[in-house]
Coordinates of C-alpha atoms in Angstrom, one line a residue:
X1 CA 25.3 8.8 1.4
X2 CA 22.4 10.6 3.5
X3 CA 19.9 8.7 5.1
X4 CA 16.6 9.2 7.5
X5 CA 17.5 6.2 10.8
X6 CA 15.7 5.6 13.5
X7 CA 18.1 6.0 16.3
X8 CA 15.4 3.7 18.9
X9 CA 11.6 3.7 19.0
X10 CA 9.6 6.5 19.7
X11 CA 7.6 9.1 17.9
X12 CA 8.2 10.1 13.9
X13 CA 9.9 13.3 15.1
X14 CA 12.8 11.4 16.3
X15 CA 14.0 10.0 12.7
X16 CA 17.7 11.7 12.0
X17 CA 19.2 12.7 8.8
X18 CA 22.7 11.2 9.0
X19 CA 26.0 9.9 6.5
X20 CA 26.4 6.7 6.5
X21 CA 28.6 4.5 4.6
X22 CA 27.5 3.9 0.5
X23 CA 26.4 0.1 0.4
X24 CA 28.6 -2.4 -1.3
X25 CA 26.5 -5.5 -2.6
X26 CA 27.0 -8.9 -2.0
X27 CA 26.2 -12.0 -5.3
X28 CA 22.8 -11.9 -4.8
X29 CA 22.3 -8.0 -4.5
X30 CA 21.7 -4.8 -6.1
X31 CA 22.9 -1.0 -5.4
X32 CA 20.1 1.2 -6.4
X33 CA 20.8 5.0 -6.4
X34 CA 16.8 6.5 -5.3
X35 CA 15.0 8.4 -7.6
X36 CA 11.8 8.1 -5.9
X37 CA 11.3 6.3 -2.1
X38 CA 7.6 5.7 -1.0
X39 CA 6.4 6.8 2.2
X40 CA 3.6 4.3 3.5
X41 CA 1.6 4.3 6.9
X42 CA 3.2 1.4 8.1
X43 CA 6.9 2.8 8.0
X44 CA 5.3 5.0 11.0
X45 CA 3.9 2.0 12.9
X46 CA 7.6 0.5 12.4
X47 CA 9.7 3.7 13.9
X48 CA 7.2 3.8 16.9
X49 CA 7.8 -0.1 17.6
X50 CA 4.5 -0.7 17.0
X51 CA 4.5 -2.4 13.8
X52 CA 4.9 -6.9 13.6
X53 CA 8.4 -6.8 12.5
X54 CA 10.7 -4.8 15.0
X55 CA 14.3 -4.5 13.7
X56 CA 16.8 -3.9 16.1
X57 CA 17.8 -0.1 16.3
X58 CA 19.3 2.3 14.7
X59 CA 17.6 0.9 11.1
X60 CA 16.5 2.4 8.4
X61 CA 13.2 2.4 7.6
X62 CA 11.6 2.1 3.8
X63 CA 10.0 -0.3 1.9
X64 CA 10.2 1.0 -1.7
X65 CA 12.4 2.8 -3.8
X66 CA 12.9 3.5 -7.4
X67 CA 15.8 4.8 -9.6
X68 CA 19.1 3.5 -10.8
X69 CA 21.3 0.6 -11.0
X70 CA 25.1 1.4 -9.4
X71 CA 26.2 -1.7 -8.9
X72 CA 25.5 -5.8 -9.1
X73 CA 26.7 -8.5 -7.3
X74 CA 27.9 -11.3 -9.4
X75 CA 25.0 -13.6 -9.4
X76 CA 22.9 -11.1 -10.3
X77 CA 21.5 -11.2 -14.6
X78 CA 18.5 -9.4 -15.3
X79 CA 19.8 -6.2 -14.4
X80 CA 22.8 -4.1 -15.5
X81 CA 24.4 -0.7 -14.0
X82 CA 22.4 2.0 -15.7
X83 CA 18.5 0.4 -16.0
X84 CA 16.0 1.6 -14.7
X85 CA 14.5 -0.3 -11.4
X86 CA 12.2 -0.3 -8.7
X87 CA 12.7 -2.8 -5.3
X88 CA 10.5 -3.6 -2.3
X89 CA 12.5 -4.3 0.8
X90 CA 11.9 -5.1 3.9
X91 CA 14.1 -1.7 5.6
X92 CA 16.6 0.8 4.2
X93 CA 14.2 2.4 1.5
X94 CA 15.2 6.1 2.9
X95 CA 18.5 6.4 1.9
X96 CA 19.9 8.0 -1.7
X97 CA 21.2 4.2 -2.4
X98 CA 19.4 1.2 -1.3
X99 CA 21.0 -2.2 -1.0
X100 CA 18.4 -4.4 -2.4
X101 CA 18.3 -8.0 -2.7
X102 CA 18.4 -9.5 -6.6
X103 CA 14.9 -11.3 -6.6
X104 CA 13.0 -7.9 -5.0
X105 CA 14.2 -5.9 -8.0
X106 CA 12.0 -5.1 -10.4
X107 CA 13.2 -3.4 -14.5
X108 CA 11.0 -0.4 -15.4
X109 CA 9.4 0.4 -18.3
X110 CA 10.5 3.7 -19.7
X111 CA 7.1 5.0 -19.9
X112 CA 6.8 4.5 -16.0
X113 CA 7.8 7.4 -13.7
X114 CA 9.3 6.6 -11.0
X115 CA 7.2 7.9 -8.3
X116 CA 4.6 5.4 -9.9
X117 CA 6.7 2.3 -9.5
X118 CA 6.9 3.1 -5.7
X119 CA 3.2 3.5 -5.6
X120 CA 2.7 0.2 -7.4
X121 CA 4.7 -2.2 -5.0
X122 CA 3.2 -1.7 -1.3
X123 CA -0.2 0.3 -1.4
X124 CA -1.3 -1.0 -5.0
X125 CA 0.2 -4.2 -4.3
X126 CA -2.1 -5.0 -0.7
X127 CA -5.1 -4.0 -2.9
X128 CA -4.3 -5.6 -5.7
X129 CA -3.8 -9.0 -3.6
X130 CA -6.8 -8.1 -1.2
X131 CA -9.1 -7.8 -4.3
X132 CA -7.4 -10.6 -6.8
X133 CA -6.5 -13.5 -4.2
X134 CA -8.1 -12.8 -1.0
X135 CA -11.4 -12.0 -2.5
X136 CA -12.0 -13.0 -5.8
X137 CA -13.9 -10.1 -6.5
X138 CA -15.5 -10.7 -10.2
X139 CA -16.9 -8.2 -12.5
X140 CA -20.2 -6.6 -11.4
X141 CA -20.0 -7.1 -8.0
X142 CA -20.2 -4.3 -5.3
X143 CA -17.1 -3.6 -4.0
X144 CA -17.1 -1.1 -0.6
X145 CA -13.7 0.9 0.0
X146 CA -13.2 2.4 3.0
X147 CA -10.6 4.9 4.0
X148 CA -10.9 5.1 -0.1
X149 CA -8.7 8.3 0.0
X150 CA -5.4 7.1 1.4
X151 CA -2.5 5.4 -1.0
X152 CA -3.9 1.9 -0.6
X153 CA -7.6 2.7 -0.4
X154 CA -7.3 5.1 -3.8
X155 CA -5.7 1.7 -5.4
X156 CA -8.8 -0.3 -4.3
X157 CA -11.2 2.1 -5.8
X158 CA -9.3 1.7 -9.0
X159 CA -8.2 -2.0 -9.6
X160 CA -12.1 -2.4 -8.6
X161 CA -13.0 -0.7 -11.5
X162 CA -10.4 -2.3 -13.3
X163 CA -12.1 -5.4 -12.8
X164 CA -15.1 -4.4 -13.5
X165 CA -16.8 -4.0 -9.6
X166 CA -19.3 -1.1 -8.8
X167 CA -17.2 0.9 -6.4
X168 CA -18.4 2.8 -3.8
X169 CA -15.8 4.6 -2.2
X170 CA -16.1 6.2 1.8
X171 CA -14.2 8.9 2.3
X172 CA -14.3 11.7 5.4
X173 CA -14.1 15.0 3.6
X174 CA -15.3 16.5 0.2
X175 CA -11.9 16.6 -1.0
X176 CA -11.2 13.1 -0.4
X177 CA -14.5 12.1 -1.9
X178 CA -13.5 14.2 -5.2
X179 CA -10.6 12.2 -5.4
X180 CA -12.2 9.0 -5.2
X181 CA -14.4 9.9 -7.9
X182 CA -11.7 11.3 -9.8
X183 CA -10.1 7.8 -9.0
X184 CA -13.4 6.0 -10.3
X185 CA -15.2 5.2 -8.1
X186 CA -19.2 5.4 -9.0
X187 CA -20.3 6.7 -5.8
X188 CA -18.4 8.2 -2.8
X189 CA -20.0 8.6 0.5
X190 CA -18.7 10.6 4.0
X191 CA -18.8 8.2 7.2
X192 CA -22.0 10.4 8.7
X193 CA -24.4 8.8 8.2
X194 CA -22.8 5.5 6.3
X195 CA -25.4 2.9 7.6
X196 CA -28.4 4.7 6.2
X197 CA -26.9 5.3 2.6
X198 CA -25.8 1.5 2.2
X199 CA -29.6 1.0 2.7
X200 CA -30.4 3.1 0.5
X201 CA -28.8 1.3 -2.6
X202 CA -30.6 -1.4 -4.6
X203 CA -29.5 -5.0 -4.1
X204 CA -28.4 -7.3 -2.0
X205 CA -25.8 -5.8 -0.5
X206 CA -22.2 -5.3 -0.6
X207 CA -19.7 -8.2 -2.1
X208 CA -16.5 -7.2 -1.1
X209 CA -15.6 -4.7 1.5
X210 CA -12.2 -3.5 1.9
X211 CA -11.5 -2.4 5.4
X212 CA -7.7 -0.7 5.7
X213 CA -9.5 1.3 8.5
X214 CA -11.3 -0.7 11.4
X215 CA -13.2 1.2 14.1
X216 CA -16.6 2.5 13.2
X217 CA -16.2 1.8 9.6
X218 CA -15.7 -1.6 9.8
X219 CA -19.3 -2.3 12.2
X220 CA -21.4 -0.6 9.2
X221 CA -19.5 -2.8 6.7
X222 CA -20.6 -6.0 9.3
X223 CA -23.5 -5.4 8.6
X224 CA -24.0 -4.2 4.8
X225 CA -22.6 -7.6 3.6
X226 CA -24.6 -9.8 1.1
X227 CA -25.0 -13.4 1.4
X228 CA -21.1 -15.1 0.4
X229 CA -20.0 -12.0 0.5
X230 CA -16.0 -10.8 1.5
X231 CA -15.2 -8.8 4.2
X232 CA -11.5 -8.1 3.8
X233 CA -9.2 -7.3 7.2
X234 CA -6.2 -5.6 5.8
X235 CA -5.5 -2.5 8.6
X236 CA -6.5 -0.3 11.4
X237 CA -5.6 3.3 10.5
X238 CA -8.0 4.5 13.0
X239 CA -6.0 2.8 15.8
X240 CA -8.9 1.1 16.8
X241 CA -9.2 -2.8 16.5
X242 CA -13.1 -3.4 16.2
X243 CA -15.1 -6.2 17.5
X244 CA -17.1 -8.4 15.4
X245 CA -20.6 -9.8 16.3
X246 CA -20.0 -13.3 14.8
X247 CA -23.4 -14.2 14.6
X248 CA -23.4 -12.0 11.6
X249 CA -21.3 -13.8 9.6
X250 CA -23.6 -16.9 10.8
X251 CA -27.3 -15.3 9.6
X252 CA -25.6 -13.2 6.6
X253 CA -23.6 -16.0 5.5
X254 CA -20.5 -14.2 4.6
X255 CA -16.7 -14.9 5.0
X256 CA -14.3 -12.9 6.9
X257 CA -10.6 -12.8 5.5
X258 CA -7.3 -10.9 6.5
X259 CA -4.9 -9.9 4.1
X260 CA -1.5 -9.7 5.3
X261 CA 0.5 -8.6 1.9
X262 CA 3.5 -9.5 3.8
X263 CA 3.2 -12.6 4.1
X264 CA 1.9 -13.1 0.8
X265 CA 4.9 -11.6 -0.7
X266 CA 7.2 -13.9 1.2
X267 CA 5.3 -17.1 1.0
X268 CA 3.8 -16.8 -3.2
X269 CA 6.8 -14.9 -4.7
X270 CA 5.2 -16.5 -8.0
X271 CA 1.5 -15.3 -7.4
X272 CA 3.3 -11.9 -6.3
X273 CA 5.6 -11.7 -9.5
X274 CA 2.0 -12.5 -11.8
X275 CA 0.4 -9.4 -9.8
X276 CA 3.1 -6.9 -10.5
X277 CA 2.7 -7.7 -14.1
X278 CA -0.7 -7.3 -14.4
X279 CA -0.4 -4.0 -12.5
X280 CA 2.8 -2.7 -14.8
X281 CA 0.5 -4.1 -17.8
X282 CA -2.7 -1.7 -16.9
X283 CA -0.3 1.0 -16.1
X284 CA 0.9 0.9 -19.2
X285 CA -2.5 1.0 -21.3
X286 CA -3.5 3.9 -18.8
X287 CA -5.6 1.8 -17.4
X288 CA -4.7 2.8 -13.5
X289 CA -2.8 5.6 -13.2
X290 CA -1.4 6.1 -9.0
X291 CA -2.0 9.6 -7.4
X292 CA 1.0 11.1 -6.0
X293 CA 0.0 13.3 -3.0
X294 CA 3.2 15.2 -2.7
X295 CA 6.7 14.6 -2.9
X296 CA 9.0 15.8 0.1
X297 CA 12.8 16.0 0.1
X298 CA 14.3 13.1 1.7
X299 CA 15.6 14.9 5.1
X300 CA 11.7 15.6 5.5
X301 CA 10.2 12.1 5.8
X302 CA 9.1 12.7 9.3
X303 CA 7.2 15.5 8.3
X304 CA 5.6 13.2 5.3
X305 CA 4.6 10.6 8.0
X306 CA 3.4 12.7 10.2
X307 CA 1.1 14.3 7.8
X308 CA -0.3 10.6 6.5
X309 CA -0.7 9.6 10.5
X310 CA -2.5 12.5 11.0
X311 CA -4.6 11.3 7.9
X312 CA -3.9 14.4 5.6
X313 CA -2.5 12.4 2.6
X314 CA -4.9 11.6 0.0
X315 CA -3.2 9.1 -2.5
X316 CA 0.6 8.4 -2.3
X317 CA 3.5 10.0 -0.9
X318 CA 7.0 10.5 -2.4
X319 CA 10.0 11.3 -0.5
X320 CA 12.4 13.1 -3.6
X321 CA 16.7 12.0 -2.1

């Protein structure tokens, strides 16, 4: 089979396309032959070393792919050969079969394209937990997105409004903005001048603020929150770690909160399991409905991370084996 590795860390443009041997699985494991593999912005912190997790080298990287059932191991019941399936893992998502194991392996509606169940598991899936778990976000609150545009930031804007939140999405160009709006947000807003339209709004202030981005963003966000309000921590696509004043959170009275989906995953596979149903269950009614950016053969993954590290994505990206 073909598959993008990362030969040792360094930047994106180092990724090869090499053969490599087709995987066998073991009791607990399932051979997937990709349909769809989902490119997300930490698969380029990962190849560049700079992500938590460092795998030794050469790895594959990928976190999500959809598509077929090859083959089972023995143990394995609530999946045949043939059905339709999409997996989070922790590597090996670009390859054209994916080595998965059992309990990360997910049947697919038949309504459900495929490049939507890859969209579904990481970027709608840290939103989903951000906003449902982490912070309780009820209907009719204010919810802020920032970096609304990209793959997880669109799926904040819209399980928000799923839930019944005002959304008001911050986005750095008028495309991006469009696409929130088109996403559902009820207002979306550029960065310029960010400060001065929170205060504009009526209110107390914001409830929830979603923050995949840190740096500038996150200092207006500081200080827009309402009293037991949620500021959520869950990246920093900007590369900038920002500083927080923590008397704010003293005189404002609001709660700062990371979200590490990771770790969620690994330690509430139960709470997880719940999520993805509710997410597959609004999918189906049309309810949410992922953007796919655009999809890029396989042997051109560096080219689709390089274009979402350079910010230039606006929803999801697909790699196509």
């Amino acid at each position: 089979m073909k598959a993008i590795v990362c030969p040792a860390y360094g930047p994106v443009s180092n990724l090869e396309y090499r053969d490599l041997p087709d995987p066998e699985p073991g009791p607990d494991e399932v051979v997937i032959r990709s349909e769809a593999i989902g490119v997300n912005y930490p698969d380029e912190l990962l190849v560049q070393g700079l992500y938590q997790m460092k795998p030794e080298t050469p790895f594959v990287p990928g976190m999500e792919a959809a598509g077929v059932v090859e083959a089972t191991g023995n143990k394995v019941i609530h999946v045949k050969p043939g059905d339709r399936v999409v997996t989070l893992l922790d590597l090996g998502g670009y390859a054209e079969k994916v080595l998965a194991p059992a309990n990360r392996v997910f049947p697919l509606p038949d309504t459900m394209a495929y490049e939507d169940a890859c969209a579904l598991m990481c970027a709608w899936g840290t939103a989903h937990h951000g906003l449902r778990q982490r912070a309780n976000l009820k209907p009719g609150e204010t919810l802020l997105v920032l970096g609304a545009a990209g793959s997880t930031g669109l799926a904040a804007v819209s399980i928000g409004k799923a839930i019944g939140a005002h959304v008001i999405a911050v986005a750095s160009t008028a495309e991006k903005q469009t696409a929130c709006l088109e996403a559902g947000a009820d207002v979306a807003l550029p960065y310029e001048g960010l400060k001065e339209a929170l205060k504009s709004f009526p209110g107390r202030g914001v409830d929830v603020a979603f923050d995949p981005v840190g740096g500038a963003g996150f200092d207006v966000a500081a200080r827009a929150m309402a009293r037991n309000g949620r500021l959520l921590v869950v990246g920093f696509a900007s590369g900038e770690i920002p500083k927080l004043p923590v008397n704010l959170v003293l005189l404002k009275e609001y709660s700062l909160i990371g979200v590490f989906w990771g770790s969620f995953v690994a330690k509430e596979p139960s709470v997880y399991a719940a999520n993805n149903r509710e997410l597959f269950a609004w999918h189906s009614t049309g309810l949410i409905k992922p953007r796919i950016d655009e999809r890029q053969p396989l042997a051109k993954a560096a080219t689709a991370l390089k274009r979402i590290l350079d910010r230039g994505a606006i929803g999801k990206t697909i790699l196509i084996p």
